[in-house]
Tab-separated table of C-alpha atoms in Angstrom:
chain	number	residue	atom	x	y	z
A	1	MET	CA	-12.456	67.073	13.395
A	2	GLY	CA	-10.093	65.919	10.717
A	3	ASN	CA	-7.363	65.060	13.242
A	4	ARG	CA	-9.804	62.910	15.197
A	5	GLU	CA	-10.787	60.934	12.069
A	6	ASP	CA	-7.121	60.456	11.189
A	7	LYS	CA	-6.387	59.160	14.687
A	8	GLU	CA	-9.334	56.744	14.502
A	9	LYS	CA	-8.121	55.516	11.109
A	10	GLN	CA	-4.589	55.011	12.441
A	11	LEU	CA	-6.017	53.150	15.446
A	12	LYS	CA	-7.976	50.810	13.150
A	13	LEU	CA	-4.859	50.132	11.066
A	14	SER	CA	-2.790	49.342	14.143
A	15	LEU	CA	-5.461	46.954	15.399
A	16	THR	CA	-5.525	45.258	11.989
A	17	TYR	CA	-1.867	44.264	12.327
A	18	LYS	CA	-1.874	43.617	16.064
A	19	GLY	CA	-0.705	40.127	16.892
A	20	MET	CA	0.379	39.214	13.355
A	21	SER	CA	3.561	37.177	13.075
A	22	ASN	CA	6.606	38.716	11.417
A	23	LEU	CA	6.482	35.933	8.834
A	24	TYR	CA	2.889	36.777	7.938
A	25	LEU	CA	3.747	40.452	7.507
A	26	ALA	CA	6.714	39.517	5.299
A	27	CYS	CA	4.494	37.271	3.159
A	28	GLN	CA	1.917	40.015	2.885
A	29	SER	CA	4.403	42.704	1.871
A	30	GLY	CA	6.406	40.521	-0.543
A	31	LYS	CA	9.725	40.446	1.322
A	32	THR	CA	11.016	37.224	-0.216
A	33	ASP	CA	14.479	37.210	1.394
A	34	ILE	CA	13.046	37.619	4.893
A	35	VAL	CA	10.461	34.902	4.231
A	36	ARG	CA	13.184	32.532	3.021
A	37	GLN	CA	15.291	33.146	6.164
A	38	ILE	CA	12.410	32.640	8.592
A	39	LEU	CA	11.094	29.538	6.798
A	40	GLU	CA	14.310	27.660	7.567
A	41	LYS	CA	13.428	27.788	11.264
A	42	CYS	CA	9.675	27.235	10.994
A	43	SER	CA	7.845	24.144	12.151
A	44	TYR	CA	4.934	22.613	10.246
A	45	HIS	CA	2.578	24.103	12.835
A	46	ASP	CA	4.058	27.596	12.402
A	47	LEU	CA	3.598	27.402	8.648
A	48	ASN	CA	-0.082	26.575	8.914
A	49	GLN	CA	-1.288	28.521	11.917
A	50	ILE	CA	-4.300	30.805	11.581
A	51	GLU	CA	-3.316	34.428	12.168
A	52	PRO	CA	-5.516	36.775	14.257
A	53	ASN	CA	-7.196	38.053	11.095
A	54	GLY	CA	-8.332	34.512	10.209
A	55	SER	CA	-5.865	33.906	7.372
A	56	THR	CA	-2.679	31.899	6.828
A	57	LEU	CA	0.686	32.778	5.338
A	58	LEU	CA	-0.425	31.300	2.021
A	59	HIS	CA	-3.532	33.479	1.974
A	60	ALA	CA	-1.410	36.593	2.475
A	61	ALA	CA	1.088	35.772	-0.263
A	62	ALA	CA	-1.465	34.530	-2.813
A	63	MET	CA	-3.897	37.408	-2.328
A	64	ASN	CA	-1.127	39.916	-2.950
A	65	GLY	CA	0.218	38.074	-5.981
A	66	HIS	CA	3.697	37.335	-4.562
A	67	GLN	CA	4.540	34.335	-6.751
A	68	ASP	CA	8.010	33.595	-5.373
A	69	ILE	CA	6.674	33.513	-1.815
A	70	VAL	CA	3.703	31.341	-2.785
A	71	ARG	CA	6.135	28.902	-4.385
A	72	LEU	CA	8.351	28.871	-1.261
A	73	LEU	CA	5.416	28.268	1.077
A	74	ILE	CA	4.086	25.388	-1.009
A	75	GLU	CA	7.548	23.796	-1.199
A	76	HIS	CA	7.823	23.970	2.598
A	77	GLY	CA	4.509	22.189	3.140
A	78	CYS	CA	1.845	24.861	3.609
A	79	GLN	CA	-1.669	23.470	3.518
A	80	ARG	CA	-3.416	24.666	0.366
A	81	SER	CA	-7.000	23.910	1.327
A	82	VAL	CA	-7.290	25.864	4.612
A	83	VAL	CA	-10.126	28.407	4.500
A	84	ASN	CA	-9.849	31.855	6.038
A	85	ALA	CA	-12.419	33.779	8.068
A	86	ASP	CA	-14.375	34.419	4.861
A	87	ARG	CA	-14.395	30.663	4.018
A	88	LEU	CA	-12.017	31.181	1.087
A	89	THR	CA	-8.816	29.307	0.238
A	90	ALA	CA	-5.577	30.900	-0.904
A	91	TYR	CA	-6.264	29.534	-4.393
A	92	GLU	CA	-9.589	31.352	-4.509
A	93	LEU	CA	-7.919	34.599	-3.447
A	94	ALA	CA	-5.241	34.423	-6.149
A	95	PRO	CA	-5.569	37.526	-8.373
A	96	ASN	CA	-4.530	35.894	-11.676
A	97	ASP	CA	-3.794	32.650	-13.526
A	98	GLU	CA	-0.036	32.996	-12.983
A	99	VAL	CA	-0.520	32.652	-9.227
A	100	ARG	CA	-3.202	29.967	-9.526
A	101	ARG	CA	-0.933	27.781	-11.670
A	102	LEU	CA	1.482	27.543	-8.742
A	103	PHE	CA	-1.188	25.526	-6.916
A	104	HIS	CA	-1.586	22.964	-9.737
A	105	ARG	CA	-0.332	19.406	-9.612
A	106	PRO	CA	2.652	18.708	-11.947
A	107	ALA	CA	1.362	17.736	-15.394
A	108	SER	CA	3.038	14.310	-15.383
A	109	SER	CA	1.507	13.475	-11.990
A	110	ARG	CA	-1.931	14.676	-13.015
A	111	ARG	CA	-1.738	12.488	-16.111
A	112	GLU	CA	-1.007	9.476	-13.910
A	113	ARG	CA	-3.895	10.257	-11.554
A	114	PHE	CA	-6.581	10.934	-14.174
A	115	HIS	CA	-5.406	8.523	-16.843
A	116	ASN	CA	-4.821	4.778	-17.211
A	117	ASP	CA	-2.111	3.298	-19.407
A	118	ASN	CA	-3.485	-0.116	-18.500
A	119	VAL	CA	-7.276	-0.221	-18.044
A	120	ASP	CA	-7.005	-3.610	-16.339
A	121	ASP	CA	-5.637	-1.720	-13.324
A	122	CYS	CA	-8.906	0.164	-13.021
A	123	PHE	CA	-11.787	-1.937	-14.358
A	124	GLU	CA	-12.897	-5.434	-15.031
A	125	ILE	CA	-15.993	-6.557	-16.858
A	126	VAL	CA	-18.260	-8.684	-14.704
A	127	ASN	CA	-21.639	-10.348	-15.089
A	128	GLU	CA	-24.903	-9.336	-13.461
A	129	LEU	CA	-25.585	-10.459	-9.905
A	130	GLU	CA	-27.565	-13.622	-10.516
A	131	GLU	CA	-27.851	-17.042	-8.981
A	132	GLU	CA	-25.972	-19.604	-11.054
A	133	SER	CA	-29.131	-21.555	-11.807
A	134	SER	CA	-30.823	-18.441	-13.284
A	135	LEU	CA	-28.110	-17.724	-15.848
A	136	PRO	CA	-29.362	-18.722	-19.339
A	137	SER	CA	-27.180	-21.350	-20.963
A	138	ASP	CA	-26.777	-19.321	-24.175
A	139	LYS	CA	-25.602	-16.303	-22.162
A	140	ALA	CA	-23.139	-18.403	-20.215
A	141	ALA	CA	-21.807	-19.902	-23.450
A	142	SER	CA	-21.409	-16.448	-24.957
A	143	ILE	CA	-19.399	-15.316	-21.948
A	144	GLU	CA	-17.185	-18.378	-22.061
A	145	ARG	CA	-16.438	-17.809	-25.764
A	146	LYS	CA	-15.272	-14.266	-25.075
A	147	GLU	CA	-12.244	-15.271	-23.021
A	148	SER	CA	-10.513	-11.927	-23.502
A	149	VAL	CA	-13.179	-10.310	-21.310
A	150	GLN	CA	-13.002	-12.957	-18.622
A	151	LYS	CA	-9.369	-12.344	-17.775
A	152	TYR	CA	-9.417	-12.785	-14.027
A	153	LYS	CA	-12.218	-15.076	-12.887
A	154	THR	CA	-14.811	-17.513	-14.100
A	155	SER	CA	-18.364	-16.175	-14.442
A	156	GLU	CA	-19.298	-17.890	-11.168
A	157	GLU	CA	-16.431	-16.200	-9.346
A	158	LYS	CA	-17.465	-12.854	-10.780
A	159	ARG	CA	-21.001	-13.231	-9.471
A	160	HIS	CA	-19.419	-14.025	-6.152
A	161	GLU	CA	-17.318	-10.850	-6.451
A	162	MET	CA	-20.439	-8.732	-6.757
A	163	GLY	CA	-22.055	-10.409	-3.795
A	164	TYR	CA	-18.856	-9.826	-1.901
A	165	ALA	CA	-18.929	-6.135	-2.813
A	166	ALA	CA	-22.556	-5.643	-1.776
A	167	SER	CA	-22.068	-7.566	1.478
A	168	SER	CA	-18.834	-5.793	2.387
A	169	LYS	CA	-20.475	-2.428	1.783
A	170	ALA	CA	-23.504	-3.312	3.892
A	171	MET	CA	-21.370	-4.684	6.722
A	172	CYS	CA	-19.115	-1.627	6.843
A	173	ARG	CA	-22.055	0.772	6.997
A	174	SER	CA	-23.922	-1.008	9.789
A	175	LYS	CA	-22.829	-0.190	13.337
A	176	LEU	CA	-24.203	-3.521	14.566
A	177	GLY	CA	-22.510	-5.309	11.698
A	178	ARG	CA	-19.147	-3.757	12.585
A	179	LEU	CA	-19.540	-4.720	16.229
A	180	LEU	CA	-20.358	-8.312	15.313
A	181	VAL	CA	-17.433	-8.555	12.887
A	182	ASP	CA	-15.018	-7.190	15.478
A	183	TYR	CA	-16.435	-9.572	18.086
A	184	VAL	CA	-15.791	-12.707	16.025
A	185	HIS	CA	-12.339	-11.648	14.732
A	186	ASP	CA	-9.377	-11.382	17.069
A	187	ASP	CA	-7.851	-8.560	15.044
A	188	ALA	CA	-11.037	-6.393	15.255
A	189	PRO	CA	-10.721	-5.289	11.607
A	190	LEU	CA	-13.445	-2.620	11.756
A	191	GLU	CA	-12.244	-0.824	14.867
A	192	LEU	CA	-10.895	2.676	14.332
A	193	GLU	CA	-7.544	1.686	15.849
A	194	THR	CA	-7.130	-1.208	13.408
A	195	MET	CA	-8.021	0.863	10.365
A	196	ALA	CA	-5.737	3.683	11.513
A	197	ARG	CA	-2.853	1.254	12.065
A	198	HIS	CA	-2.997	-0.064	8.501
A	199	LEU	CA	-3.114	3.468	7.102
A	200	LYS	CA	-0.230	4.602	9.296
A	201	GLU	CA	1.864	1.645	8.151
A	202	ILE	CA	1.464	2.852	4.558
A	203	VAL	CA	2.213	6.485	5.388
A	204	ASP	CA	5.301	5.548	7.413
A	205	ARG	CA	6.578	3.051	4.871
A	206	GLU	CA	5.792	4.818	1.609
A	207	VAL	CA	5.857	8.505	2.508
A	208	ALA	CA	8.123	9.091	5.509
A	209	LYS	CA	10.840	6.611	4.533
A	210	ASN	CA	11.045	8.091	1.050
A	211	ASP	CA	11.805	11.533	2.513
A	212	ASP	CA	8.649	12.838	0.912
A	213	SER	CA	8.247	16.579	1.424
A	214	GLU	CA	4.559	15.993	2.077
A	215	TRP	CA	5.114	13.598	4.978
A	216	GLU	CA	4.231	16.056	7.743
A	217	LYS	CA	1.050	17.006	5.928
A	218	ALA	CA	0.100	13.364	5.376
A	219	ASN	CA	0.829	12.527	9.012
A	220	ASP	CA	-1.187	15.520	10.212
A	221	LEU	CA	-4.219	14.531	8.137
A	222	LEU	CA	-4.035	10.939	9.372
A	223	ASN	CA	-3.837	12.106	12.987
A	224	ARG	CA	-6.877	14.302	12.456
A	225	PHE	CA	-8.785	11.288	11.223
A	226	ILE	CA	-7.736	9.306	14.271
A	227	ASN	CA	-8.366	12.023	16.867
A	228	HIS	CA	-11.654	13.521	15.664
A	229	ASN	CA	-14.996	11.791	15.627
A	230	ASP	CA	-17.158	14.096	13.479
A	231	HIS	CA	-16.581	14.136	9.711
A	232	SER	CA	-13.046	12.859	10.181
A	233	ILE	CA	-13.412	10.858	6.983
A	234	GLU	CA	-12.867	14.114	5.094
A	235	HIS	CA	-9.222	14.068	6.164
A	236	LEU	CA	-8.708	10.700	4.464
A	237	PHE	CA	-10.023	12.036	1.168
A	238	HIS	CA	-7.616	14.949	1.489
A	239	LEU	CA	-4.787	12.531	2.276
A	240	TYR	CA	-5.599	10.575	-0.882
A	241	THR	CA	-5.274	13.688	-3.062
A	242	LEU	CA	-1.752	14.560	-1.858
A	243	GLU	CA	1.062	13.992	-4.337
A	244	THR	CA	2.663	11.076	-2.457
A	245	ARG	CA	3.238	7.332	-2.803
A	246	PHE	CA	0.230	6.743	-0.522
A	247	TYR	CA	-2.063	7.140	-3.509
A	248	ARG	CA	0.053	4.872	-5.699
A	249	VAL	CA	0.148	2.013	-3.178
A	250	LEU	CA	-3.652	1.921	-3.155
A	251	LYS	CA	-3.611	0.908	-6.812
A	252	ASN	CA	-2.422	-2.528	-5.705
A	253	ASP	CA	-4.579	-2.815	-2.599
A	254	SER	CA	-7.465	-0.429	-1.963
A	255	ILE	CA	-8.793	-2.154	1.160
A	256	PRO	CA	-6.886	-0.086	3.806
A	257	LEU	CA	-8.634	3.086	2.640
A	258	ALA	CA	-11.864	1.538	1.344
A	259	ILE	CA	-12.920	0.099	4.704
A	260	PRO	CA	-12.790	3.350	6.735
A	261	ILE	CA	-14.382	5.307	3.886
A	262	TYR	CA	-17.303	2.900	3.526
A	263	THR	CA	-17.657	2.814	7.307
A	264	LYS	CA	-18.130	6.576	7.630
A	265	LEU	CA	-19.529	7.427	4.212
A	266	PRO	CA	-23.059	8.330	5.434
A	267	LYS	CA	-21.560	11.514	6.887
A	268	LEU	CA	-20.894	12.711	3.343
A	269	LYS	CA	-24.408	12.472	1.874
A	270	GLU	CA	-24.207	16.031	0.579
A	271	ARG	CA	-21.199	15.025	-1.527
A	272	TYR	CA	-22.817	12.034	-3.226
A	273	PHE	CA	-22.410	12.760	-6.912
A	274	GLN	CA	-24.974	13.007	-9.701
A	275	GLY	CA	-23.977	14.072	-13.193
A	276	GLN	CA	-21.018	13.426	-15.523
A	277	SER	CA	-17.282	13.152	-14.908
A	278	TYR	CA	-14.327	12.115	-17.083
A	279	ARG	CA	-11.165	10.014	-17.064
A	280	GLY	CA	-8.576	9.260	-19.749
A	281	ALA	CA	-6.953	6.002	-20.841
A	282	CYS	CA	-4.821	4.317	-23.496
A	283	MET	CA	-6.309	1.115	-24.887
A	284	THR	CA	-5.325	-1.554	-27.369
A	285	VAL	CA	-7.635	-2.802	-30.091
A	286	SER	CA	-8.232	-5.905	-27.991
A	287	ASP	CA	-9.197	-3.750	-24.999
A	288	LEU	CA	-11.723	-1.849	-27.091
A	289	GLU	CA	-13.202	-5.073	-28.434
A	290	ALA	CA	-14.025	-6.117	-24.886
A	291	TYR	CA	-15.986	-2.905	-24.315
A	292	GLU	CA	-17.721	-3.203	-27.666
A	293	TRP	CA	-18.680	-6.736	-26.701
A	294	ALA	CA	-20.119	-5.425	-23.419
A	295	VAL	CA	-22.290	-2.934	-25.344
A	296	GLN	CA	-23.724	-5.791	-27.405
A	297	HIS	CA	-24.415	-7.940	-24.332
A	298	PRO	CA	-26.760	-6.129	-21.917
A	299	GLY	CA	-26.185	-7.353	-18.398
A	300	SER	CA	-22.416	-7.142	-18.656
A	301	LEU	CA	-21.177	-4.626	-16.139
A	302	LEU	CA	-17.961	-2.761	-15.534
A	303	GLN	CA	-16.701	-2.840	-11.962
A	304	THR	CA	-14.028	-0.548	-10.537
A	305	THR	CA	-11.279	-2.528	-8.872
A	306	ASN	CA	-9.764	0.403	-6.961
A	307	PHE	CA	-10.098	4.166	-6.467
A	308	SER	CA	-10.524	6.092	-9.724
A	309	SER	CA	-9.984	9.849	-9.933
A	310	THR	CA	-12.351	11.474	-12.407
A	311	SER	CA	-12.904	15.166	-13.124
A	312	LEU	CA	-15.896	17.378	-13.796
A	313	ASN	CA	-13.628	19.102	-16.301
A	314	ARG	CA	-13.365	17.023	-19.474
A	315	GLN	CA	-10.267	18.974	-20.487
A	316	ILE	CA	-8.312	17.430	-17.607
A	317	ALA	CA	-9.110	13.940	-18.902
A	318	GLU	CA	-8.137	14.989	-22.417
A	319	GLU	CA	-4.896	16.812	-21.551
A	320	PHE	CA	-2.863	13.706	-22.221
A	321	ILE	CA	-4.133	13.428	-25.817
A	322	ALA	CA	-2.050	16.325	-27.084
A	323	THR	CA	1.114	15.082	-25.384
A	324	SER	CA	0.737	11.335	-25.970
A	325	GLU	CA	3.186	9.731	-28.347
A	326	LYS	CA	1.596	8.212	-31.419
A	327	ASN	CA	1.284	4.475	-30.947
A	328	THR	CA	-0.236	2.392	-33.702
A	329	ASN	CA	-1.173	-0.306	-31.185
A	330	LYS	CA	-3.170	1.957	-28.873
A	331	ARG	CA	-5.883	4.576	-28.964
A	332	THR	CA	-6.363	7.447	-26.537
A	333	VAL	CA	-9.718	7.113	-24.808
A	334	VAL	CA	-11.981	9.329	-22.733
A	335	PHE	CA	-14.278	7.529	-20.314
A	336	ILE	CA	-17.519	9.446	-19.729
A	337	PHE	CA	-18.989	8.443	-16.370
A	338	HIS	CA	-22.708	9.167	-16.090
A	339	PHE	CA	-24.408	9.016	-12.702
A	340	PRO	CA	-28.169	9.427	-13.361
A	341	LYS	CA	-28.915	9.314	-9.626
A	342	LYS	CA	-26.936	10.407	-6.605
A	343	CYS	CA	-24.344	7.721	-6.033
A	344	ASP	CA	-22.767	7.060	-2.651
A	345	GLN	CA	-19.762	5.508	-4.412
A	346	ALA	CA	-18.895	8.700	-6.301
A	347	ILE	CA	-17.796	11.530	-4.012
A	348	ASN	CA	-17.480	15.137	-5.139
A	349	LEU	CA	-14.254	16.417	-3.569
A	350	GLY	CA	-14.766	19.964	-4.833
A	351	LYS	CA	-16.279	22.908	-3.032
A	352	ILE	CA	-20.031	22.431	-2.561
A	353	SER	CA	-20.729	25.522	-0.438
A	354	ASP	CA	-19.065	27.721	2.176
A	355	LYS	CA	-19.880	25.034	4.741
A	356	LEU	CA	-18.576	22.266	2.478
A	357	PRO	CA	-15.166	23.423	1.187
A	358	CYS	CA	-12.938	21.571	-1.246
A	359	LEU	CA	-11.520	18.312	0.145
A	360	SER	CA	-8.767	18.067	-2.440
A	361	GLU	CA	-5.282	19.502	-2.181
A	362	TYR	CA	-5.692	20.577	-5.815
A	363	GLU	CA	-8.854	22.634	-6.247
A	364	ASP	CA	-8.479	23.125	-9.991
A	365	GLU	CA	-8.917	19.391	-10.690
A	366	ALA	CA	-12.646	19.381	-9.810
A	367	GLU	CA	-12.252	15.764	-8.716
A	368	VAL	CA	-15.021	13.222	-8.323
A	369	LEU	CA	-13.555	10.140	-6.651
A	370	VAL	CA	-15.128	6.852	-7.742
A	371	LEU	CA	-14.771	4.193	-5.060
A	372	PRO	CA	-13.897	0.494	-5.423
A	373	TRP	CA	-16.775	-1.879	-6.270
A	374	THR	CA	-18.730	0.752	-8.252
A	375	LEU	CA	-20.697	-0.700	-11.178
A	376	PHE	CA	-21.327	0.653	-14.683
A	377	GLU	CA	-23.047	-0.404	-17.874
A	378	VAL	CA	-21.091	0.193	-21.069
A	379	LYS	CA	-23.635	2.132	-23.102
A	380	SER	CA	-21.603	3.072	-26.184
A	381	VAL	CA	-18.151	3.093	-27.759
A	382	TYR	CA	-17.467	5.862	-30.272
A	383	LYS	CA	-14.291	5.789	-32.384
A	384	ASN	CA	-12.901	8.861	-34.103
A	385	ASP	CA	-10.598	7.525	-36.809
A	386	GLU	CA	-9.386	10.988	-37.778
A	387	ASN	CA	-7.335	11.438	-34.606
A	388	ASP	CA	-7.278	7.834	-33.277
A	389	THR	CA	-9.313	8.752	-30.216
A	390	CYS	CA	-12.295	7.048	-28.677
A	391	SER	CA	-15.096	7.894	-26.231
A	392	ILE	CA	-16.601	5.217	-23.978
A	393	TYR	CA	-19.868	6.121	-22.286
A	394	LEU	CA	-20.480	4.424	-18.914
A	395	ARG	CA	-23.732	4.561	-16.955
A	396	ASN	CA	-23.660	3.934	-13.212
A	397	VAL	CA	-25.620	1.000	-11.808
A	398	LEU	CA	-26.234	1.129	-8.076
A	399	ILE	CA	-25.025	-1.940	-6.183
A	400	PRO	CA	-28.014	-3.978	-4.964
A	401	HIS	CA	-28.824	-3.120	-1.357
A	402	LYS	CA	-28.308	-5.882	1.179
A	403	SER	CA	-29.820	-5.875	4.640
A	404	LEU	CA	-27.651	-6.915	7.552
A	405	LEU	CA	-29.505	-10.230	7.800
A	406	SER	CA	-29.059	-11.079	4.120
A	407	THR	CA	-25.415	-10.054	4.405
A	408	PHE	CA	-24.793	-12.527	7.221
A	409	LEU	CA	-26.637	-15.264	5.350
A	410	TRP	CA	-24.574	-14.598	2.215
A	411	THR	CA	-21.348	-14.528	4.217
A	412	ALA	CA	-22.196	-17.802	5.956
A	413	ARG	CA	-22.983	-19.446	2.625
A	414	HIS	CA	-19.711	-18.321	1.028
A	415	SER	CA	-17.331	-18.159	3.977
A	416	ARG	CA	-15.489	-21.308	2.919
A	417	GLU	CA	-14.884	-19.970	-0.567
A	418	ARG	CA	-13.389	-16.605	0.239
A	419	ASP	CA	-12.665	-14.322	3.174
A	420	CYS	CA	-14.594	-11.109	3.599
A	421	ALA	CA	-12.802	-7.804	3.164
A	422	PHE	CA	-12.303	-7.344	6.900
A	423	GLN	CA	-10.594	-10.743	7.176
A	424	LYS	CA	-7.860	-9.619	4.846
A	425	TYR	CA	-5.701	-8.398	7.721
A	426	LYS	CA	-4.828	-10.872	10.428
A	427	SER	CA	-3.258	-9.882	13.702
A	428	LYS	CA	0.448	-10.636	13.804
A	429	LYS	CA	1.253	-12.711	16.854
């Protein structure tokens, strides 16, 4: 009887390892030298294939606590966010903090992503969406006197900016609207092929040509967006979170990523965010005065000018405080973003459920990505003179909804003043 049970146990063990690659077995058993030798000959596909047991090389190494192998696999481009048969990532399987830290973004890079040295790169203070004739003269005069707030545009141009944001959002999210825009523009700006071409130009120029180690991963994610119809927008969020120049280029021009995201955003309703998230900044006294002015003038709104990475973990936004050099001209600031209602311009990239895994390459960051054109009221500015820090509390204001008809009427009325977002790219003939 005992021999039979032993034979059955041996049979089960042999079936467990049947079909596993030699590299997987080496990662599982901690044979670092063998892993290093095989990795030199591995393709990107080999590194990230799903083994017969439903796991990847990274799962095997992380689960067994083999730090050197985990480090090697990450350096060679293993995907961190792949889930195994149990819907778990390698990060989730890591047995201790020492292994989990290997999955973290470098501290200097995380500071750059969740912190602003120049808040003008992230926000501008705008006025409420009102017709020019409805703006009280005393309010207009007050705005004109505070020139430091109105750095970029006149108040009229800022009202136009908000109309532009609402109209662009409505146009992108309407299938009929996209068809009509593509019909009247030779370059078909809202076609998948056009959007993919602009993104690929950035990846090829800023990632591949800089010999970035993440190029194959970035290219793979972009191809998945192009070649899959359902929920493909998730791959673009993942692409954004990679540690590459792709993310940095979007600071200067967010349109190439904003258009496809707004086009397919309804597929991510379960990720619309409600709650609080955080972001750090360094601000001058003059910068702070502008926000204090906004608190005292209800109706003044903060508008994001590009993508802003925020975190559910306040500590991530505050990490820079301990390492920042003392500067008498600047204060370290924590922005507190409050979303009282689910906001379709704030997307939770973290794990929602087994069916909605983490979209970020860096799970520990608990990222909530705030999209361009998102509006906030500045509710309070709190200064802590003891450590020269400051907290600025922002409350989300949903962009006024525009129907497709009102969008076309607005566009027709303002078409001579400024192009719409989709007219930004013209076909090169």
